Amino acid sequence: MTTDESETRRRSARSRTRRRFLTAAGTAGAVALAGCSAERTDGSDGGDGSGSDGTGDGTDTDDGDGEGDGGDDETPTLTVATYTSFIDAPSVSPGEWLKEEFESRVDAELEWATPDNEVNYYVERAASGAGIDADLYVGLTTEDLVRVDEELDGDLFAEAGEIEGRDAVKQGLRFDPFDRAVPYDTGYVSLVYDGTTMEAPETFDGLLDDEHAGALIAQNPGASSTGRAFLLHTINRFGDGGVASDGDGEAIEGEDGDPDYDYLDYWTDLQENDVRVLGSWDDAYAAWSEGEAPIVVSYSTDQVFADMEGQDLEKHQIRFLNDQAYANPEGMAVFADADEPDLAREFMSFMLEPDVQGEIAQRNVAFPATDGAELPSDYAELAKEPADPVTFTYDELQGSVDAWVEAWERQFAGN
């Protein structure tokens, strides 16, 4: 894609009616089994951002040695923004290891920024004309980029540019048509079930059987990235019935191909079969862990951390409905106004090195984004990949994802 084509498409995306930026609701609970990339802290209280040291300014503070304050003779500081569980999940997380390893290889200091509102914090700052107090964002999804472009007239992120190792990123994970975000890992949203108490259904329709009444715990797609991915999978399966057709009368048709039955109909049937929807992944997974229901919407890498903790893997079985799971790659991008853009790109190259890719996958309980990542020999046995991964592209989500979620919220609340 040429630069002119990229800019034209960006402007087209921004000229659409701006939709509200979905903010997550509630705060994340600390659960024993937390871990996957996509098993991230979904919650947000709408705050203005706080660092992991509790300062409230969205960044970690220095130790007081004066380094990283911008002087010519001082060590440069790279500020990397991300979601909280990437650096301090109660189980494992890659943040501390990445900081130590990067600083051992590069003459620079890395500080993490973990604003409560995640990428929306930076959207709000950009919209108000405030400066962006970070160099790089780690943890972007396709939906994030769609909303960024719908909310802002200017560029929040710069084009990726020269990143070593980028050619090794799997083609199917490259989700940004404007060449800003570079994937570093991916997860698959699936069902996790307690195989000691039941056998999960094999299809979406099977979840509606009487024998599975009250068996499923899911997440609110308006507050949870995990719940949103599962909702998108149901839209892929059953179609949207014209919810996001913008008046042109052309509905997105699901794989089942029944024009008289769409994802809202499916969710009505799930409600009638007593599905339980909680606010965040943490809430849902904690409830499932406590035995409140035998099935939870989660990730196909669930056995990786269960094995680390010595859990009974029979209680952590994976089910791919209709042999599918929703792919949820995560990417990293340099802020357009970064103080250290070259250092940010050096960090992106570092993130794609084979040994680093392996560590990210294990510590974030996810799949690497590149071919050739260094992983334990048994990792593939524990991290399950679907025969048929599905996802929506940037173009398919543009102008649609908010309408889908809002329609679900109206219906679910009404019922």
mmCIF file of C-alpha atoms in Angstrom:
data_model
loop_
_atom_site.group_PDB
_atom_site.id
_atom_site.type_symbol
_atom_site.label_atom_id
_atom_site.label_comp_id
_atom_site.label_asym_id
_atom_site.label_seq_id
_atom_site.Cartn_x
_atom_site.Cartn_y
_atom_site.Cartn_z
ATOM 1 C CA MET A 1 0.000 0.000 0.000
ATOM 2 C CA THR A 2 1.416 3.413 -0.918
ATOM 3 C CA THR A 3 1.678 6.249 1.588
ATOM 4 C CA ASP A 4 -1.026 8.188 -0.291
ATOM 5 C CA GLU A 5 -3.377 5.199 -0.264
ATOM 6 C CA SER A 6 -2.735 4.678 3.436
ATOM 7 C CA GLU A 7 -3.460 8.329 4.240
ATOM 8 C CA THR A 8 -6.627 8.320 2.099
ATOM 9 C CA ARG A 9 -7.959 5.274 3.922
ATOM 10 C CA ARG A 10 -7.090 6.780 7.296
ATOM 11 C CA ARG A 11 -8.971 9.957 6.435
ATOM 12 C CA SER A 12 -11.933 7.908 5.212
ATOM 13 C CA ALA A 13 -12.020 6.011 8.497
ATOM 14 C CA ARG A 14 -11.946 9.243 10.510
ATOM 15 C CA SER A 15 -14.654 10.899 8.440
ATOM 16 C CA ARG A 16 -17.209 8.347 9.570
ATOM 17 C CA THR A 17 -19.566 9.170 12.379
ATOM 18 C CA ARG A 18 -17.507 8.997 15.525
ATOM 19 C CA ARG A 19 -18.740 6.336 17.804
ATOM 20 C CA ARG A 20 -18.254 6.356 21.519
ATOM 21 C CA PHE A 21 -15.095 4.700 22.744
ATOM 22 C CA LEU A 22 -16.115 1.672 24.776
ATOM 23 C CA THR A 23 -14.545 1.884 28.208
ATOM 24 C CA ALA A 24 -14.236 -1.127 30.400
ATOM 25 C CA ALA A 25 -16.239 -1.346 33.591
ATOM 26 C CA GLY A 26 -15.182 -2.534 36.981
ATOM 27 C CA THR A 27 -11.776 -3.374 38.388
ATOM 28 C CA ALA A 28 -9.919 -6.617 37.899
ATOM 29 C CA GLY A 29 -9.798 -9.159 40.678
ATOM 30 C CA ALA A 30 -6.643 -11.072 41.394
ATOM 31 C CA VAL A 31 -7.239 -14.714 40.588
ATOM 32 C CA ALA A 32 -4.864 -17.600 40.980
ATOM 33 C CA LEU A 33 -4.890 -18.608 37.340
ATOM 34 C CA ALA A 34 -4.323 -15.412 35.414
ATOM 35 C CA GLY A 35 -2.071 -15.394 32.546
ATOM 36 C CA CYS A 36 -2.624 -15.219 28.752
ATOM 37 C CA SER A 37 -1.996 -12.292 26.492
ATOM 38 C CA ALA A 38 -5.539 -11.899 25.908
ATOM 39 C CA GLU A 39 -6.277 -12.854 29.510
ATOM 40 C CA ARG A 40 -5.534 -9.264 30.233
ATOM 41 C CA THR A 41 -6.994 -6.850 32.730
ATOM 42 C CA ASP A 42 -10.188 -5.849 30.973
ATOM 43 C CA GLY A 43 -11.462 -3.539 33.693
ATOM 44 C CA SER A 44 -11.284 0.242 33.840
ATOM 45 C CA ASP A 45 -12.656 2.769 36.237
ATOM 46 C CA GLY A 46 -12.273 5.604 33.766
ATOM 47 C CA GLY A 47 -9.323 7.079 35.666
ATOM 48 C CA ASP A 48 -6.650 9.219 34.116
ATOM 49 C CA GLY A 49 -3.957 6.606 34.386
ATOM 50 C CA SER A 50 -1.631 5.422 37.104
ATOM 51 C CA GLY A 51 1.791 3.905 37.114
ATOM 52 C CA SER A 52 2.585 0.609 38.752
ATOM 53 C CA ASP A 53 4.151 2.593 41.580
ATOM 54 C CA GLY A 54 0.811 4.209 42.314
ATOM 55 C CA THR A 55 1.844 7.741 41.363
ATOM 56 C CA GLY A 56 -1.241 8.245 39.224
ATOM 57 C CA ASP A 57 0.516 9.837 36.246
ATOM 58 C CA GLY A 58 0.532 6.803 33.998
ATOM 59 C CA THR A 59 4.245 6.016 34.330
ATOM 60 C CA ASP A 60 6.609 4.313 36.693
ATOM 61 C CA THR A 61 8.883 6.751 38.490
ATOM 62 C CA ASP A 62 12.638 6.811 38.575
ATOM 63 C CA ASP A 63 14.552 5.582 41.588
ATOM 64 C CA GLY A 64 15.890 9.080 42.039
ATOM 65 C CA ASP A 65 19.257 8.552 40.398
ATOM 66 C CA GLY A 66 18.582 11.275 37.847
ATOM 67 C CA GLU A 67 18.896 8.993 34.838
ATOM 68 C CA GLY A 68 16.383 9.216 32.029
ATOM 69 C CA ASP A 69 15.489 12.872 32.600
ATOM 70 C CA GLY A 70 16.451 13.932 29.099
ATOM 71 C CA GLY A 71 19.985 15.323 29.608
ATOM 72 C CA ASP A 72 22.433 14.826 26.748
ATOM 73 C CA ASP A 73 24.885 12.836 28.876
ATOM 74 C CA GLU A 74 22.274 10.735 30.634
ATOM 75 C CA THR A 75 20.919 7.326 29.781
ATOM 76 C CA PRO A 76 17.823 7.695 27.561
ATOM 77 C CA THR A 77 14.506 6.504 28.952
ATOM 78 C CA LEU A 78 12.015 4.539 26.870
ATOM 79 C CA THR A 79 8.451 4.753 28.166
ATOM 80 C CA VAL A 80 6.347 1.768 27.102
ATOM 81 C CA ALA A 81 2.611 1.832 27.764
ATOM 82 C CA THR A 82 0.663 -1.397 28.161
ATOM 83 C CA TYR A 83 -2.142 -3.067 30.111
ATOM 84 C CA THR A 84 -1.538 -3.805 33.777
ATOM 85 C CA SER A 85 -1.389 -7.594 33.725
ATOM 86 C CA PHE A 86 1.369 -7.489 31.094
ATOM 87 C CA ILE A 87 3.737 -6.387 33.835
ATOM 88 C CA ASP A 88 2.224 -7.488 37.143
ATOM 89 C CA ALA A 89 -0.274 -10.315 36.746
ATOM 90 C CA PRO A 90 -0.714 -12.324 39.966
ATOM 91 C CA SER A 91 0.569 -15.387 38.092
ATOM 92 C CA VAL A 92 3.231 -14.724 35.479
ATOM 93 C CA SER A 93 3.804 -11.787 33.158
ATOM 94 C CA PRO A 94 6.595 -10.792 30.773
ATOM 95 C CA GLY A 95 7.084 -7.188 31.868
ATOM 96 C CA GLU A 96 9.811 -7.522 34.492
ATOM 97 C CA TRP A 97 11.812 -9.996 32.389
ATOM 98 C CA LEU A 98 11.531 -7.773 29.284
ATOM 99 C CA LYS A 99 12.734 -4.708 31.200
ATOM 100 C CA GLU A 100 15.761 -6.492 32.657
ATOM 101 C CA GLU A 101 16.677 -8.174 29.380
ATOM 102 C CA PHE A 102 16.291 -5.043 27.254
ATOM 103 C CA GLU A 103 18.324 -2.934 29.646
ATOM 104 C CA SER A 104 21.062 -5.584 29.649
ATOM 105 C CA ARG A 105 21.351 -5.348 25.840
ATOM 106 C CA VAL A 106 20.736 -1.653 25.211
ATOM 107 C CA ASP A 107 22.161 1.440 26.894
ATOM 108 C CA ALA A 108 18.742 2.714 27.938
ATOM 109 C CA GLU A 109 16.277 2.609 30.782
ATOM 110 C CA LEU A 110 12.810 1.137 30.219
ATOM 111 C CA GLU A 111 9.860 2.336 32.266
ATOM 112 C CA TRP A 112 6.339 0.941 32.022
ATOM 113 C CA ALA A 113 3.182 3.039 31.915
ATOM 114 C CA THR A 114 -0.112 1.355 32.846
ATOM 115 C CA PRO A 115 -2.984 3.857 32.638
ATOM 116 C CA ASP A 116 -6.250 2.522 34.016
ATOM 117 C CA ASN A 117 -8.071 3.263 30.791
ATOM 118 C CA GLU A 118 -5.411 1.577 28.644
ATOM 119 C CA VAL A 119 -5.177 2.939 25.078
ATOM 120 C CA ASN A 120 -8.262 5.098 25.627
ATOM 121 C CA TYR A 121 -6.185 7.207 28.030
ATOM 122 C CA TYR A 122 -3.995 8.274 25.112
ATOM 123 C CA VAL A 123 -6.950 8.803 22.805
ATOM 124 C CA GLU A 124 -8.450 11.188 25.358
ATOM 125 C CA ARG A 125 -5.145 13.041 25.739
ATOM 126 C CA ALA A 126 -4.722 13.385 21.992
ATOM 127 C CA ALA A 127 -8.323 14.555 21.544
ATOM 128 C CA SER A 128 -7.842 17.263 24.191
ATOM 129 C CA GLY A 129 -4.539 18.427 22.736
ATOM 130 C CA ALA A 130 -2.467 17.119 25.638
ATOM 131 C CA GLY A 131 0.922 15.551 25.053
ATOM 132 C CA ILE A 132 1.409 11.799 24.782
ATOM 133 C CA ASP A 133 3.612 10.827 27.704
ATOM 134 C CA ALA A 134 4.849 7.522 26.250
ATOM 135 C CA ASP A 135 6.915 6.326 23.292
ATOM 136 C CA LEU A 136 5.308 2.992 22.467
ATOM 137 C CA TYR A 137 2.104 1.074 23.142
ATOM 138 C CA VAL A 138 2.181 -2.690 23.645
ATOM 139 C CA GLY A 139 -1.138 -4.547 23.569
ATOM 140 C CA LEU A 140 -3.099 -3.107 20.637
ATOM 141 C CA THR A 141 -5.878 -5.142 19.038
ATOM 142 C CA THR A 142 -7.677 -4.690 15.746
ATOM 143 C CA GLU A 143 -10.665 -3.171 17.544
ATOM 144 C CA ASP A 144 -8.381 -0.706 19.339
ATOM 145 C CA LEU A 145 -7.016 0.606 16.063
ATOM 146 C CA VAL A 146 -10.475 0.913 14.510
ATOM 147 C CA ARG A 147 -11.646 3.020 17.442
ATOM 148 C CA VAL A 148 -8.487 5.135 17.491
ATOM 149 C CA ASP A 149 -9.073 6.052 13.846
ATOM 150 C CA GLU A 150 -12.764 6.774 14.396
ATOM 151 C CA GLU A 151 -12.090 8.988 17.408
ATOM 152 C CA LEU A 152 -9.147 11.072 16.240
ATOM 153 C CA ASP A 153 -8.480 13.331 13.276
ATOM 154 C CA GLY A 154 -4.710 13.199 13.680
ATOM 155 C CA ASP A 155 -2.332 10.281 13.899
ATOM 156 C CA LEU A 156 -1.906 8.706 17.324
ATOM 157 C CA PHE A 157 0.579 6.130 16.008
ATOM 158 C CA ALA A 158 3.368 6.371 13.435
ATOM 159 C CA GLU A 159 4.105 3.866 10.679
ATOM 160 C CA ALA A 160 6.263 1.041 11.952
ATOM 161 C CA GLY A 161 9.213 1.696 9.671
ATOM 162 C CA GLU A 162 12.288 -0.532 9.755
ATOM 163 C CA ILE A 163 11.822 -3.270 12.355
ATOM 164 C CA GLU A 164 14.258 -6.190 12.405
ATOM 165 C CA GLY A 165 12.555 -9.577 12.518
ATOM 166 C CA ARG A 166 9.302 -8.239 11.144
ATOM 167 C CA ASP A 167 9.443 -10.498 8.113
ATOM 168 C CA ALA A 168 9.131 -13.477 10.462
ATOM 169 C CA VAL A 169 5.701 -12.344 11.730
ATOM 170 C CA LYS A 170 3.073 -14.800 10.541
ATOM 171 C CA GLN A 171 1.116 -13.364 7.653
ATOM 172 C CA GLY A 172 -2.284 -14.197 9.106
ATOM 173 C CA LEU A 173 -1.600 -12.122 12.227
ATOM 174 C CA ARG A 174 -0.870 -8.830 10.456
ATOM 175 C CA PHE A 175 -3.981 -6.891 11.289
ATOM 176 C CA ASP A 176 -3.157 -3.216 10.629
ATOM 177 C CA PRO A 177 -3.713 -2.119 6.992
ATOM 178 C CA PHE A 178 -1.957 1.187 7.741
ATOM 179 C CA ASP A 179 1.304 -0.482 8.735
ATOM 180 C CA ARG A 180 1.535 0.886 12.275
ATOM 181 C CA ALA A 181 1.012 -2.057 14.635
ATOM 182 C CA VAL A 182 3.403 -5.015 14.551
ATOM 183 C CA PRO A 183 2.072 -8.233 16.170
ATOM 184 C CA TYR A 184 4.097 -9.771 18.983
ATOM 185 C CA ASP A 185 1.761 -12.562 20.165
ATOM 186 C CA THR A 186 -1.720 -13.963 19.723
ATOM 187 C CA GLY A 187 -4.357 -15.863 21.656
ATOM 188 C CA TYR A 188 -7.447 -17.866 20.707
ATOM 189 C CA VAL A 189 -10.697 -17.289 22.568
ATOM 190 C CA SER A 190 -12.352 -20.627 23.204
ATOM 191 C CA LEU A 191 -14.171 -22.515 25.935
ATOM 192 C CA VAL A 192 -12.429 -23.948 28.998
ATOM 193 C CA TYR A 193 -14.331 -26.600 30.921
ATOM 194 C CA ASP A 194 -13.970 -28.904 33.893
ATOM 195 C CA GLY A 195 -13.650 -32.322 32.308
ATOM 196 C CA THR A 196 -14.023 -34.058 35.667
ATOM 197 C CA THR A 197 -17.659 -32.991 35.879
ATOM 198 C CA MET A 198 -18.929 -32.871 32.301
ATOM 199 C CA GLU A 199 -18.205 -33.027 28.592
ATOM 200 C CA ALA A 200 -18.568 -29.676 26.854
ATOM 201 C CA PRO A 201 -20.697 -29.411 23.701
ATOM 202 C CA GLU A 202 -18.870 -29.448 20.379
ATOM 203 C CA THR A 203 -20.939 -26.790 18.610
ATOM 204 C CA PHE A 204 -22.519 -23.403 19.253
ATOM 205 C CA ASP A 205 -25.928 -25.030 18.967
ATOM 206 C CA GLY A 206 -24.897 -27.580 21.569
ATOM 207 C CA LEU A 207 -24.574 -24.816 24.177
ATOM 208 C CA LEU A 208 -28.328 -24.348 23.847
ATOM 209 C CA ASP A 209 -29.173 -27.937 24.842
ATOM 210 C CA ASP A 210 -31.139 -28.406 28.061
ATOM 211 C CA GLU A 211 -28.318 -30.479 29.553
ATOM 212 C CA HIS A 212 -26.075 -27.394 29.415
ATOM 213 C CA ALA A 213 -28.536 -24.960 30.998
ATOM 214 C CA GLY A 214 -26.641 -22.647 33.344
ATOM 215 C CA ALA A 215 -23.310 -24.210 32.367
ATOM 216 C CA LEU A 216 -21.649 -21.240 30.656
ATOM 217 C CA ILE A 217 -20.020 -18.136 32.133
ATOM 218 C CA ALA A 218 -19.147 -15.425 29.585
ATOM 219 C CA GLN A 219 -18.014 -11.788 29.764
ATOM 220 C CA ASN A 220 -19.673 -8.485 28.885
ATOM 221 C CA PRO A 221 -18.395 -7.546 25.403
ATOM 222 C CA GLY A 222 -18.754 -3.867 26.257
ATOM 223 C CA ALA A 223 -16.337 -4.224 29.169
ATOM 224 C CA SER A 224 -14.085 -7.132 28.276
ATOM 225 C CA SER A 225 -11.811 -7.847 25.328
ATOM 226 C CA THR A 226 -12.390 -11.544 25.930
ATOM 227 C CA GLY A 227 -16.153 -11.146 25.907
ATOM 228 C CA ARG A 228 -15.971 -8.991 22.799
ATOM 229 C CA ALA A 229 -13.955 -11.650 20.972
ATOM 230 C CA PHE A 230 -16.571 -14.289 21.843
ATOM 231 C CA LEU A 231 -19.347 -11.963 20.670
ATOM 232 C CA LEU A 232 -17.492 -11.410 17.382
ATOM 233 C CA HIS A 233 -17.203 -15.166 16.971
ATOM 234 C CA THR A 234 -20.989 -15.516 17.293
ATOM 235 C CA ILE A 235 -21.412 -12.776 14.658
ATOM 236 C CA ASN A 236 -19.010 -14.632 12.382
ATOM 237 C CA ARG A 237 -21.079 -17.761 12.935
ATOM 238 C CA PHE A 238 -24.627 -16.398 12.697
ATOM 239 C CA GLY A 239 -24.358 -13.009 10.953
ATOM 240 C CA ASP A 240 -25.440 -9.600 12.202
ATOM 241 C CA GLY A 241 -28.916 -9.350 10.684
ATOM 242 C CA GLY A 242 -28.152 -5.902 9.287
ATOM 243 C CA VAL A 243 -27.242 -4.317 12.637
ATOM 244 C CA ALA A 244 -24.209 -2.574 11.123
ATOM 245 C CA SER A 245 -25.481 -2.241 7.546
ATOM 246 C CA ASP A 246 -25.703 1.587 7.876
ATOM 247 C CA GLY A 247 -28.941 1.536 5.941
ATOM 248 C CA ASP A 248 -27.685 -0.209 2.828
ATOM 249 C CA GLY A 249 -29.676 -3.311 3.665
ATOM 250 C CA GLU A 250 -26.732 -5.673 3.341
ATOM 251 C CA ALA A 251 -26.326 -7.714 6.483
ATOM 252 C CA ILE A 252 -23.167 -9.603 7.347
ATOM 253 C CA GLU A 253 -24.073 -13.215 6.734
ATOM 254 C CA GLY A 254 -22.752 -15.779 9.164
ATOM 255 C CA GLU A 255 -21.367 -19.172 8.312
ATOM 256 C CA ASP A 256 -24.641 -20.868 9.179
ATOM 257 C CA GLY A 257 -26.287 -18.795 6.439
ATOM 258 C CA ASP A 258 -29.792 -18.480 7.924
ATOM 259 C CA PRO A 259 -31.026 -14.944 7.097
ATOM 260 C CA ASP A 260 -33.806 -15.266 9.676
ATOM 261 C CA TYR A 261 -31.425 -16.052 12.550
ATOM 262 C CA ASP A 262 -28.557 -13.809 13.646
ATOM 263 C CA TYR A 263 -26.206 -13.347 16.581
ATOM 264 C CA LEU A 264 -28.818 -11.480 18.636
ATOM 265 C CA ASP A 265 -31.187 -14.409 18.217
ATOM 266 C CA TYR A 266 -28.414 -16.738 19.345
ATOM 267 C CA TRP A 267 -27.741 -14.651 22.442
ATOM 268 C CA THR A 268 -31.457 -14.616 23.226
ATOM 269 C CA ASP A 269 -31.336 -18.410 23.171
ATOM 270 C CA LEU A 270 -28.230 -18.390 25.378
ATOM 271 C CA GLN A 271 -30.076 -16.179 27.879
ATOM 272 C CA GLU A 272 -33.002 -18.548 27.890
ATOM 273 C CA ASN A 273 -30.516 -21.312 28.649
ATOM 274 C CA ASP A 274 -29.259 -19.320 31.645
ATOM 275 C CA VAL A 275 -25.886 -18.092 30.401
ATOM 276 C CA ARG A 276 -24.197 -15.990 33.068
ATOM 277 C CA VAL A 277 -22.429 -12.819 31.853
ATOM 278 C CA LEU A 278 -19.938 -11.110 34.169
ATOM 279 C CA GLY A 279 -18.056 -7.860 33.720
ATOM 280 C CA SER A 280 -14.503 -9.015 33.088
ATOM 281 C CA TRP A 281 -12.412 -12.047 32.297
ATOM 282 C CA ASP A 282 -11.046 -12.013 35.844
ATOM 283 C CA ASP A 283 -14.540 -12.123 37.341
ATOM 284 C CA ALA A 284 -15.672 -14.884 34.987
ATOM 285 C CA TYR A 285 -12.580 -17.032 35.436
ATOM 286 C CA ALA A 286 -12.657 -16.641 39.221
ATOM 287 C CA ALA A 287 -16.305 -17.731 39.306
ATOM 288 C CA TRP A 288 -15.508 -20.722 37.104
ATOM 289 C CA SER A 289 -12.478 -21.624 39.259
ATOM 290 C CA GLU A 290 -14.732 -21.622 42.308
ATOM 291 C CA GLY A 291 -17.065 -24.129 40.644
ATOM 292 C CA GLU A 292 -19.985 -21.782 39.996
ATOM 293 C CA ALA A 293 -20.367 -23.245 36.481
ATOM 294 C CA PRO A 294 -18.421 -25.882 34.537
ATOM 295 C CA ILE A 295 -17.671 -23.830 31.357
ATOM 296 C CA VAL A 296 -16.082 -20.407 30.898
ATOM 297 C CA VAL A 297 -15.141 -18.305 27.880
ATOM 298 C CA SER A 298 -11.348 -18.088 28.089
ATOM 299 C CA TYR A 299 -8.242 -19.050 26.107
ATOM 300 C CA SER A 300 -6.883 -22.142 24.443
ATOM 301 C CA THR A 301 -3.555 -21.757 26.283
ATOM 302 C CA ASP A 302 -5.254 -22.396 29.633
ATOM 303 C CA GLN A 303 -3.389 -25.658 30.204
ATOM 304 C CA VAL A 304 -0.006 -23.906 29.951
ATOM 305 C CA PHE A 305 -0.403 -22.094 33.237
ATOM 306 C CA ALA A 306 -2.418 -24.887 34.821
ATOM 307 C CA ASP A 307 0.566 -27.141 34.182
ATOM 308 C CA MET A 308 2.962 -24.562 35.682
ATOM 309 C CA GLU A 309 0.868 -24.559 38.844
ATOM 310 C CA GLY A 310 0.605 -28.339 39.019
ATOM 311 C CA GLN A 311 -3.145 -28.267 38.441
ATOM 312 C CA ASP A 312 -5.160 -31.270 37.269
ATOM 313 C CA LEU A 313 -5.284 -30.760 33.490
ATOM 314 C CA GLU A 314 -8.513 -32.745 33.310
ATOM 315 C CA LYS A 315 -10.132 -29.757 35.019
ATOM 316 C CA HIS A 316 -8.723 -27.459 32.341
ATOM 317 C CA GLN A 317 -10.024 -28.911 29.108
ATOM 318 C CA ILE A 318 -10.282 -26.851 25.911
ATOM 319 C CA ARG A 319 -13.235 -26.880 23.544
ATOM 320 C CA PHE A 320 -13.233 -25.308 20.090
ATOM 321 C CA LEU A 321 -16.881 -24.823 19.125
ATOM 322 C CA ASN A 322 -17.391 -26.029 15.558
ATOM 323 C CA ASP A 323 -13.596 -26.626 15.538
ATOM 324 C CA GLN A 324 -13.089 -22.854 15.625
ATOM 325 C CA ALA A 325 -11.720 -20.160 17.934
ATOM 326 C CA TYR A 326 -11.506 -16.402 17.591
ATOM 327 C CA ALA A 327 -7.938 -15.226 16.938
ATOM 328 C CA ASN A 328 -6.966 -12.146 18.938
ATOM 329 C CA PRO A 329 -3.449 -10.976 17.945
ATOM 330 C CA GLU A 330 -1.796 -8.204 19.950
ATOM 331 C CA GLY A 331 0.479 -5.595 18.440
ATOM 332 C CA MET A 332 2.856 -2.789 19.348
ATOM 333 C CA ALA A 333 3.134 0.645 17.743
ATOM 334 C CA VAL A 334 5.212 3.797 18.155
ATOM 335 C CA PHE A 335 3.346 6.929 19.183
ATOM 336 C CA ALA A 336 3.497 9.601 16.493
ATOM 337 C CA ASP A 337 4.815 12.125 19.038
ATOM 338 C CA ALA A 338 7.290 9.775 20.734
ATOM 339 C CA ASP A 339 10.320 11.400 22.335
ATOM 340 C CA GLU A 340 12.409 8.310 21.576
ATOM 341 C CA PRO A 341 11.077 6.891 18.274
ATOM 342 C CA ASP A 342 14.355 5.194 17.292
ATOM 343 C CA LEU A 343 14.689 3.564 20.693
ATOM 344 C CA ALA A 344 11.032 2.486 20.485
ATOM 345 C CA ARG A 345 11.712 0.742 17.164
ATOM 346 C CA GLU A 346 14.786 -0.895 18.672
ATOM 347 C CA PHE A 347 12.547 -2.275 21.407
ATOM 348 C CA MET A 348 10.078 -3.564 18.800
ATOM 349 C CA SER A 349 12.924 -5.386 17.043
ATOM 350 C CA PHE A 350 13.996 -6.810 20.403
ATOM 351 C CA MET A 351 10.440 -8.092 21.005
ATOM 352 C CA LEU A 352 10.609 -10.111 17.775
ATOM 353 C CA GLU A 353 13.880 -11.920 18.515
ATOM 354 C CA PRO A 354 13.332 -15.716 18.697
ATOM 355 C CA ASP A 355 14.329 -16.099 22.353
ATOM 356 C CA VAL A 356 12.260 -13.082 23.386
ATOM 357 C CA GLN A 357 9.266 -14.348 21.427
ATOM 358 C CA GLY A 358 9.495 -17.613 23.313
ATOM 359 C CA GLU A 359 9.641 -15.859 26.680
ATOM 360 C CA ILE A 360 6.706 -13.589 25.866
ATOM 361 C CA ALA A 361 4.601 -16.562 24.814
ATOM 362 C CA GLN A 362 5.352 -18.500 27.997
ATOM 363 C CA ARG A 363 5.084 -15.590 30.411
ATOM 364 C CA ASN A 364 1.994 -14.132 28.741
ATOM 365 C CA VAL A 365 0.552 -17.632 28.243
ATOM 366 C CA ALA A 366 0.032 -17.042 24.542
ATOM 367 C CA PHE A 367 1.300 -18.002 21.097
ATOM 368 C CA PRO A 368 4.302 -16.267 19.523
ATOM 369 C CA ALA A 369 3.707 -14.001 16.540
ATOM 370 C CA THR A 370 6.746 -15.197 14.598
ATOM 371 C CA ASP A 371 7.988 -18.410 13.127
ATOM 372 C CA GLY A 372 11.100 -19.755 14.830
ATOM 373 C CA ALA A 373 10.316 -18.703 18.414
ATOM 374 C CA GLU A 374 12.217 -20.674 21.034
ATOM 375 C CA LEU A 375 9.709 -22.672 23.107
ATOM 376 C CA PRO A 376 9.847 -25.765 25.353
ATOM 377 C CA SER A 377 9.263 -29.029 23.545
ATOM 378 C CA ASP A 378 5.968 -29.684 25.353
ATOM 379 C CA TYR A 379 4.514 -26.217 24.778
ATOM 380 C CA ALA A 380 2.629 -27.269 21.655
ATOM 381 C CA GLU A 381 0.968 -30.091 23.606
ATOM 382 C CA LEU A 382 -0.417 -27.681 26.188
ATOM 383 C CA ALA A 383 -1.186 -24.646 24.019
ATOM 384 C CA LYS A 384 -4.029 -25.744 21.770
ATOM 385 C CA GLU A 385 -4.552 -24.256 18.307
ATOM 386 C CA PRO A 386 -7.912 -24.535 16.514
ATOM 387 C CA ALA A 387 -8.240 -26.255 13.179
ATOM 388 C CA ASP A 388 -10.126 -23.205 11.894
ATOM 389 C CA PRO A 389 -9.201 -19.865 13.491
ATOM 390 C CA VAL A 390 -11.576 -17.027 12.637
ATOM 391 C CA THR A 391 -11.331 -13.263 12.996
ATOM 392 C CA PHE A 392 -12.647 -10.008 11.561
ATOM 393 C CA THR A 393 -10.311 -7.706 9.676
ATOM 394 C CA TYR A 394 -9.866 -3.977 10.284
ATOM 395 C CA ASP A 395 -12.075 -3.194 7.279
ATOM 396 C CA GLU A 396 -14.814 -5.535 8.496
ATOM 397 C CA LEU A 397 -14.798 -4.019 11.988
ATOM 398 C CA GLN A 398 -14.633 -0.412 10.790
ATOM 399 C CA GLY A 399 -17.976 1.266 11.416
ATOM 400 C CA SER A 400 -19.455 -1.980 12.766
ATOM 401 C CA VAL A 401 -17.977 -3.173 16.046
ATOM 402 C CA ASP A 402 -19.544 -0.470 18.248
ATOM 403 C CA ALA A 403 -22.952 -0.994 16.638
ATOM 404 C CA TRP A 404 -22.733 -4.741 17.264
ATOM 405 C CA VAL A 405 -21.819 -4.292 20.919
ATOM 406 C CA GLU A 406 -24.419 -1.586 21.495
ATOM 407 C CA ALA A 407 -27.158 -3.754 19.959
ATOM 408 C CA TRP A 408 -26.110 -6.630 22.209
ATOM 409 C CA GLU A 409 -26.163 -4.361 25.270
ATOM 410 C CA ARG A 410 -29.647 -3.071 24.460
ATOM 411 C CA GLN A 411 -31.032 -6.536 23.931
ATOM 412 C CA PHE A 412 -29.287 -8.199 26.822
ATOM 413 C CA ALA A 413 -30.349 -5.484 29.261
ATOM 414 C CA GLY A 414 -33.882 -5.555 27.896
ATOM 415 C CA ASN A 415 -34.171 -9.275 28.423
#
